[in-house]
mmCIF file of C-alpha atoms and ligand atoms in Angstrom:
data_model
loop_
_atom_site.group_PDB
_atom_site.id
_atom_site.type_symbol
_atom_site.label_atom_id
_atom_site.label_comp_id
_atom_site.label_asym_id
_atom_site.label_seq_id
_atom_site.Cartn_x
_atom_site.Cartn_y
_atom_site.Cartn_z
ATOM 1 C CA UNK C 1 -14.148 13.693 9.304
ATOM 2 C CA UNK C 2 -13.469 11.841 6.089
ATOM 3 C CA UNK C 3 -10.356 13.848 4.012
ATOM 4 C CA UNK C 4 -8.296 12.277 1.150
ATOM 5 C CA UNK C 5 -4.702 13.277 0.286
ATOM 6 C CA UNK C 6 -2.285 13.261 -2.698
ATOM 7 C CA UNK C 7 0.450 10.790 -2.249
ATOM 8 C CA UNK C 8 3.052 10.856 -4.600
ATOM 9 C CA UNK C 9 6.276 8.521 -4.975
ATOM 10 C CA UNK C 10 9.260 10.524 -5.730
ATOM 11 C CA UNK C 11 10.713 7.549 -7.747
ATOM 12 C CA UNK C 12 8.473 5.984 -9.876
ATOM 13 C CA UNK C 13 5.529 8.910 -10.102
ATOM 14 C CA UNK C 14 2.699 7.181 -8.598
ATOM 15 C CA UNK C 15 -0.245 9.279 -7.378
ATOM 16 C CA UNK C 16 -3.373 7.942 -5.424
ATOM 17 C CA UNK C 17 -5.552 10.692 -3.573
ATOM 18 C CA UNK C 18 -6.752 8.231 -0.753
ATOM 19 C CA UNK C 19 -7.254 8.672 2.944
ATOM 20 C CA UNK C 20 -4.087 6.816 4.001
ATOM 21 C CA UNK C 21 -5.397 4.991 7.268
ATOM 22 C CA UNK C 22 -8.599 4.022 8.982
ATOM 23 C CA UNK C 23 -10.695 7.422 8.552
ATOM 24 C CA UNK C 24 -14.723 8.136 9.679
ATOM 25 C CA UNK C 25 -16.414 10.399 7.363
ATOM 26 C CA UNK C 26 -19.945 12.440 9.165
ATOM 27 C CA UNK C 27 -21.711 8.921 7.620
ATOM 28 C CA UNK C 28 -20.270 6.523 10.452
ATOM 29 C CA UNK C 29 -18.917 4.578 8.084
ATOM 30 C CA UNK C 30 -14.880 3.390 8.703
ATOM 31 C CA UNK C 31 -12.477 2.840 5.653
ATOM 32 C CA UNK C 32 -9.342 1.653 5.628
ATOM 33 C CA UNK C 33 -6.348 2.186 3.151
ATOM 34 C CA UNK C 34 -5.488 -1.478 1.385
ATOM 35 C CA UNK C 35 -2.527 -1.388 -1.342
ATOM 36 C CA UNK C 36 -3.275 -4.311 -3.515
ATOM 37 C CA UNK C 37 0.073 -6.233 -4.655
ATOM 38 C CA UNK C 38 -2.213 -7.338 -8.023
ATOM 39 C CA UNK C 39 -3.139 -4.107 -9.159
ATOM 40 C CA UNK C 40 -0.233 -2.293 -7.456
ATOM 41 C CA UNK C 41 -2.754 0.392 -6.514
ATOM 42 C CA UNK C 42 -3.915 2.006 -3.090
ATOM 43 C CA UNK C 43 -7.810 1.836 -2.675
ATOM 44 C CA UNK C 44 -9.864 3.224 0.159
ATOM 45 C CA UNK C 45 -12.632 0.319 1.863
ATOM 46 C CA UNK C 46 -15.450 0.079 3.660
ATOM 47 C CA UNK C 47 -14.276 -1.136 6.772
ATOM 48 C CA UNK C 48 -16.857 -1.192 9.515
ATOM 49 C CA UNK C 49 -20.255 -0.372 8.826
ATOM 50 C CA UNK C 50 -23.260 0.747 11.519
ATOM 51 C CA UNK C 51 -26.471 -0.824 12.194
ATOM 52 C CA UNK C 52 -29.027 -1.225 14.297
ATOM 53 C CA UNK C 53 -30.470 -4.392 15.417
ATOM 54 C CA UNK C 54 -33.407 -4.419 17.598
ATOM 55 C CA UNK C 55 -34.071 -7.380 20.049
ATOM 56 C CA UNK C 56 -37.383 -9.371 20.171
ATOM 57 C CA UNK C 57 -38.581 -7.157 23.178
ATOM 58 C CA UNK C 58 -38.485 -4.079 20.570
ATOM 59 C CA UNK C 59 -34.972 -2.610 22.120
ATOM 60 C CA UNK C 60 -32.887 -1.602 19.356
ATOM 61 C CA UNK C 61 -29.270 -1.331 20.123
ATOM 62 C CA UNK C 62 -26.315 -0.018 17.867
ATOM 63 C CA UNK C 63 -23.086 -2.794 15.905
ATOM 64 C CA UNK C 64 -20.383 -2.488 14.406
ATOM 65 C CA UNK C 65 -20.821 -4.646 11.257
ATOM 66 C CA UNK C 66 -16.976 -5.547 9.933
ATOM 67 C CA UNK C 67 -17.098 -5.962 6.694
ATOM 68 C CA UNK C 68 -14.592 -8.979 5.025
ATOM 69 C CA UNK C 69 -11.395 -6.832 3.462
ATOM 70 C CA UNK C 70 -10.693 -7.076 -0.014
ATOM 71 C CA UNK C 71 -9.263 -5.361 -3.235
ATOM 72 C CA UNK C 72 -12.509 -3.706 -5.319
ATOM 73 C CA UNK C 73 -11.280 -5.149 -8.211
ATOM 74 C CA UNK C 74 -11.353 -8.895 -7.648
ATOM 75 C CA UNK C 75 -11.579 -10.574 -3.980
ATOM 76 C CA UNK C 76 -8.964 -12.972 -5.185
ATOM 77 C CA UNK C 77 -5.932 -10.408 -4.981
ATOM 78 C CA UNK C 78 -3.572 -10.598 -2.615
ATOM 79 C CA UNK C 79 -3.221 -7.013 -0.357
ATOM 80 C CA UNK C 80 -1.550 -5.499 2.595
ATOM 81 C CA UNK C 81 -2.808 -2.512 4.946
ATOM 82 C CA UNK C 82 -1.170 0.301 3.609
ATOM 83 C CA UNK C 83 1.967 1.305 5.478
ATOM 84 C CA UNK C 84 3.143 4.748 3.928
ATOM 85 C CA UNK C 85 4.624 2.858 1.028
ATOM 86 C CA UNK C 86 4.224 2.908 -2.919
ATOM 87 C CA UNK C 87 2.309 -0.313 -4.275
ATOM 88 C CA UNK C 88 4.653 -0.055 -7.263
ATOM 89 C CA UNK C 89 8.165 0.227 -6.044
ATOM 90 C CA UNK C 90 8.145 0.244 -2.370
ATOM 91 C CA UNK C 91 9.362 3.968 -1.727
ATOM 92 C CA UNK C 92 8.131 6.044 0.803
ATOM 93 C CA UNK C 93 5.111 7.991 -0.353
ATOM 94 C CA UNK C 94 5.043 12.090 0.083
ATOM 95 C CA UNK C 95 2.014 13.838 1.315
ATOM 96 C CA UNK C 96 1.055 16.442 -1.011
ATOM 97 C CA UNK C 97 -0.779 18.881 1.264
ATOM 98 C CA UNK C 98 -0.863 21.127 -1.358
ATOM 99 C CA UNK C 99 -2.900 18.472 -3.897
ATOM 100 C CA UNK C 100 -5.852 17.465 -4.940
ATOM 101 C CA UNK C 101 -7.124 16.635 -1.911
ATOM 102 C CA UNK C 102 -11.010 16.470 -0.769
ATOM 103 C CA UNK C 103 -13.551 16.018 1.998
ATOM 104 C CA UNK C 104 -15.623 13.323 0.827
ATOM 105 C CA UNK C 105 -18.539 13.601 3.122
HETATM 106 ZN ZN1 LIG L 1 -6.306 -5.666 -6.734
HETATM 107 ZN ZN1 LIG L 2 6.812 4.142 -6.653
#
């Protein structure tokens, strides 16, 4: 199941409401967490997709279709997997269980 969370840094006030690791929503469909050093922003994306390919004798049979990482804002940006910290200043993000969170499938 696909649920985002608040994180917040204590120091410098950033907020993202993203999943904060690989995550599978009911859709099949893997994210990841990236936090882009350009944009200094946390994004959630598409990591592996499903599909089906069926072989010349009519057998279909189930991939995983990686998909090439990169920040949503331009694929020239240079980005980490995101570790727990802020993109901004580097502090250790807090878990707002109590925030905006959502199940986004
Ligand atoms: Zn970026
Ligand atoms: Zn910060």
């Amino acid at each position: 199941m696909g649920y985002c969370r608040e994180h917040l840094c204590p120091k410098c006030g950033y907020k993202a409401v993203v999943s904060g690791g690989p995550d599978v929503g009911m859709a099949m469909r893997y994210t990841l967490t990236i936090s882009c050093r350009d944009c200094q922003d946390l994004y959630d994306v598409g990591w592996l997709d499903p599909k089906f390919v069926t072989d010349p004798e009519g057998q279909s049979s189930f991939q995983w279709k990686q998909l090439r990482l990169r920040c949503p804002e331009d694929a020239r940006h240079q980005w980490e997997p995101y570790t727990g910290h802020c993109p901004v200043c580097s502090s250790t993000l807090q878990i707002n269980e109590e925030g905006e969170g959502y199940h986004w499938d």
